[in-house]
PDB file of C-alpha atoms in Angstrom:
ATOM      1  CA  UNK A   1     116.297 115.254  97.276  1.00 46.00           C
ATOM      2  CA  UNK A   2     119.133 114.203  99.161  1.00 46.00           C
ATOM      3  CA  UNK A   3     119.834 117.361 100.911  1.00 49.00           C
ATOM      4  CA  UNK A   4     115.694 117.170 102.036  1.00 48.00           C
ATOM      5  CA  UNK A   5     116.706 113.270 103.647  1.00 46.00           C
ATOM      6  CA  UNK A   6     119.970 114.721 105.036  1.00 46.00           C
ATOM      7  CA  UNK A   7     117.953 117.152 106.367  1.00 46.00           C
ATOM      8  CA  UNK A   8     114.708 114.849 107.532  1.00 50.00           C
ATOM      9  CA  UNK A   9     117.872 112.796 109.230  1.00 49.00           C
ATOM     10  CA  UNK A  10     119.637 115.526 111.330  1.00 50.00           C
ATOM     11  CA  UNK A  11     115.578 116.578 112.308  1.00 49.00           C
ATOM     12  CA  UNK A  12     115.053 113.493 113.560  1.00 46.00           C
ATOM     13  CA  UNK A  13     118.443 113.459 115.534  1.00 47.00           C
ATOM     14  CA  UNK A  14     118.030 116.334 116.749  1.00 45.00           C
ATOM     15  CA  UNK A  15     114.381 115.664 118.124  1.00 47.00           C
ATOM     16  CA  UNK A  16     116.210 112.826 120.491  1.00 46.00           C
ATOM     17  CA  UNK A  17     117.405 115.374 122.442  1.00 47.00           C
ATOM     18  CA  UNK A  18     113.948 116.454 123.780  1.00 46.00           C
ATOM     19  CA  UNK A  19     111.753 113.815 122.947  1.00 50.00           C
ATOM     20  CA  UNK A  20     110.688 110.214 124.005  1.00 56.00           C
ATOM     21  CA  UNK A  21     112.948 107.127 122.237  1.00 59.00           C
ATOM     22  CA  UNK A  22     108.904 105.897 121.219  1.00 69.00           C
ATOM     23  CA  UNK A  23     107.739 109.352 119.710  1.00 76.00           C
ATOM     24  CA  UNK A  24     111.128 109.030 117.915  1.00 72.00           C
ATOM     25  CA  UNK A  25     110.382 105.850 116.662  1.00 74.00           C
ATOM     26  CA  UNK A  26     107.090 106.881 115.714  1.00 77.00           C
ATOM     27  CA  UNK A  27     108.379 110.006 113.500  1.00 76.00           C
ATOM     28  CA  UNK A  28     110.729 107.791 111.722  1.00 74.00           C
ATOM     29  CA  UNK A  29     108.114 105.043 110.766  1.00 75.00           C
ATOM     30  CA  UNK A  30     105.547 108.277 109.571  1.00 78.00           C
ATOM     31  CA  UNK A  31     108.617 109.149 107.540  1.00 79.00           C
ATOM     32  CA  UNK A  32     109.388 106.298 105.509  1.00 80.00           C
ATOM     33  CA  UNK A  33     106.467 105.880 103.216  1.00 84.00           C
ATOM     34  CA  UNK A  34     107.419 109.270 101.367  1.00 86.00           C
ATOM     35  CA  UNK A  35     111.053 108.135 101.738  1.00 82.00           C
ATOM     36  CA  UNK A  36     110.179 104.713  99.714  1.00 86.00           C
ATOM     37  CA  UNK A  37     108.156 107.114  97.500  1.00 89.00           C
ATOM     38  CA  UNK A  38     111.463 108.798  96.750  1.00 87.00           C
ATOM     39  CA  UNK A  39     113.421 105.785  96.083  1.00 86.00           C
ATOM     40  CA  UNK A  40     110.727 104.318  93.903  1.00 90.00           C
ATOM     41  CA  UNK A  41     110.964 107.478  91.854  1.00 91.00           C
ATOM     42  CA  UNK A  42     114.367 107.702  91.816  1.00 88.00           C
ATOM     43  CA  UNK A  43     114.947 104.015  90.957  1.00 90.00           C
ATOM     44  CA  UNK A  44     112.683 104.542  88.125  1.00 91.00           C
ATOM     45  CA  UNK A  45     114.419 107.523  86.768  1.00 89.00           C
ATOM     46  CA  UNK A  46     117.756 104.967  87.053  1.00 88.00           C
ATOM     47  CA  UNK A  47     116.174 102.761  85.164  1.00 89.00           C
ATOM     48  CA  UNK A  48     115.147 104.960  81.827  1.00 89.00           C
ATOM     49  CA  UNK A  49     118.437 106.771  82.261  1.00 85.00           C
ATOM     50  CA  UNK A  50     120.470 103.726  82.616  1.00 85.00           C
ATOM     51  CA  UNK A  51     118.423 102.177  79.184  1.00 85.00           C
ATOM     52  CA  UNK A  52     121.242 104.161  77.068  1.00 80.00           C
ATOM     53  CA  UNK A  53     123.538 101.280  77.678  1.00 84.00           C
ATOM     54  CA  UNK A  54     126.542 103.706  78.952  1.00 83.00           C
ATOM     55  CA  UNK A  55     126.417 103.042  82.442  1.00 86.00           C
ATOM     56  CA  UNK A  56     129.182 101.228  84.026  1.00 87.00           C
ATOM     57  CA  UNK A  57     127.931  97.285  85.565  1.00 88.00           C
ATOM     58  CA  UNK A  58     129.348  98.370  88.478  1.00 88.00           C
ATOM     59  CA  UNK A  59     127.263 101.480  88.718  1.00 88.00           C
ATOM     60  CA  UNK A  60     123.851  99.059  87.695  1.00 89.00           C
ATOM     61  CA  UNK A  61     124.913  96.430  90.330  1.00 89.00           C
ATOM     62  CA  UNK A  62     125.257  98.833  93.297  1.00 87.00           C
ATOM     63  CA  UNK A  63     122.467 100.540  92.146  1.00 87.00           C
ATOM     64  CA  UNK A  64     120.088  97.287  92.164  1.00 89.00           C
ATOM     65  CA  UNK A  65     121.750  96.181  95.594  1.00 87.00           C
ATOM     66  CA  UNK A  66     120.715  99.421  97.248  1.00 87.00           C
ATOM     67  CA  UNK A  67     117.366  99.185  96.213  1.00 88.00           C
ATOM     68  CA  UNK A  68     116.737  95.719  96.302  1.00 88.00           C
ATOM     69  CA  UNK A  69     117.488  95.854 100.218  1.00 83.00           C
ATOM     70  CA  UNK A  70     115.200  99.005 101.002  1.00 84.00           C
ATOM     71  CA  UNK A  71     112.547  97.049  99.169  1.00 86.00           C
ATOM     72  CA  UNK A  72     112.554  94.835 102.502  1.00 80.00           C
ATOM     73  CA  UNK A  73     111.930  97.674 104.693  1.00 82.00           C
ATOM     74  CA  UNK A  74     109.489  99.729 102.596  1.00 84.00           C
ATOM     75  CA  UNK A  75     107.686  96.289 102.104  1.00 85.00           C
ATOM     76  CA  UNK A  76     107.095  95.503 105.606  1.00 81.00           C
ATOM     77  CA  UNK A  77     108.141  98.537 107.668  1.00 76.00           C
ATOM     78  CA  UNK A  78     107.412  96.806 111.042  1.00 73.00           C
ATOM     79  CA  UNK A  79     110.292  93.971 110.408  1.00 74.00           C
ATOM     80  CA  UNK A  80     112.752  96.625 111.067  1.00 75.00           C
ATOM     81  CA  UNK A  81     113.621  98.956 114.188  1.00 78.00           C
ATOM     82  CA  UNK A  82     113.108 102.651 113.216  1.00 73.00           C
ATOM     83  CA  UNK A  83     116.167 103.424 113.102  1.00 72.00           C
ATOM     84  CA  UNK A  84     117.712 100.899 111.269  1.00 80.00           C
ATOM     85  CA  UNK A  85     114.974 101.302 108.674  1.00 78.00           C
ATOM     86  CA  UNK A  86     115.995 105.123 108.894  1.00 75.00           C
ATOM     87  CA  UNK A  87     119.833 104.372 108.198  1.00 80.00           C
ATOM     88  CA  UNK A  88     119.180 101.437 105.319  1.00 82.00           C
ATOM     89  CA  UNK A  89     116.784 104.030 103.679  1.00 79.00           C
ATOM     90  CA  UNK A  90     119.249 107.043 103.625  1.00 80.00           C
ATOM     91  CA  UNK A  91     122.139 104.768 102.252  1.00 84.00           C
ATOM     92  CA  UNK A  92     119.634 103.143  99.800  1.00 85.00           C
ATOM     93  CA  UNK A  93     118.336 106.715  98.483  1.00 82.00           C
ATOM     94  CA  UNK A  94     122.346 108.124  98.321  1.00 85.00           C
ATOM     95  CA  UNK A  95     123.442 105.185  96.202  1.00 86.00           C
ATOM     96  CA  UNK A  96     120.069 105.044  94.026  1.00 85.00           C
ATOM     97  CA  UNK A  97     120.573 109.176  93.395  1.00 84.00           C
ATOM     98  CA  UNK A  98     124.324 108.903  93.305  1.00 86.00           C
ATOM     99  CA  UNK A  99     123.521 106.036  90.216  1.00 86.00           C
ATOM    100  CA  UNK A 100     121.068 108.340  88.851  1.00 84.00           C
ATOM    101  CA  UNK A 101     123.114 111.034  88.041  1.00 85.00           C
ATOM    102  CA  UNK A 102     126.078 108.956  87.106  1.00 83.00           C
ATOM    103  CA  UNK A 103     123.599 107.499  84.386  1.00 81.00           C
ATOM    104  CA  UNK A 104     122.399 111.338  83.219  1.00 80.00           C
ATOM    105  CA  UNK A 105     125.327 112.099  82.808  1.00 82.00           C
ATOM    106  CA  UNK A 106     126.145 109.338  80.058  1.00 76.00           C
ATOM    107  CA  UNK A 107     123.451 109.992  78.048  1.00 69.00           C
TER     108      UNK A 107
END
């Protein structure tokens, strides 16, 4: 999943070079439904994983932080230039999948 955003990300970049800033813009606002899809998935998965009790607060706080902030963006998609909603999301997904398998791990 993160390799697919990485991936989605260095797209996108790459389309700069040839493309309009607006057609940019208007790839990266397609993009982020299925991108809060992700993160809603993932966060879930977080969630029954991290119900064991043997994740670390720290782990659980970053965790929430990360997905507590994309939850602006993915809310209201329009409050946010695309590409700051782009780079939030990416971060948000990393931390929320980084959590994730931290937390399957201590099961």
């Amino acid at each position: 999943m993160i390799r697919m955003l990485l991936c989605a990300v260095a797209a996108l970049s790459l389309a700069s070079c040839t493309t309009t800033t607006g057609s940019i813009d208007t790839a990266i606002k397609a993009s982020l439904p299925k991108t809060c899809a992700l993160l809603e998935t993932a966060h879930a998965a977080f969630v029954a994983a991290s119900a064991s009790g043997n994740i670390k607060a720290k782990t659980i706080a970053k965790e929430k932080a990360a997905y507590d902030g994309v939850q602006v963006i993915c809310a209201d998609p329009g409050s946010v230039t695309a590409a700051n909603a782009l780079v939030v999301a990416a971060t948000a997904y990393a931390t929320v999948s980084l959590a994730l398998r931290e937390a399957k791990a201590a099961e």
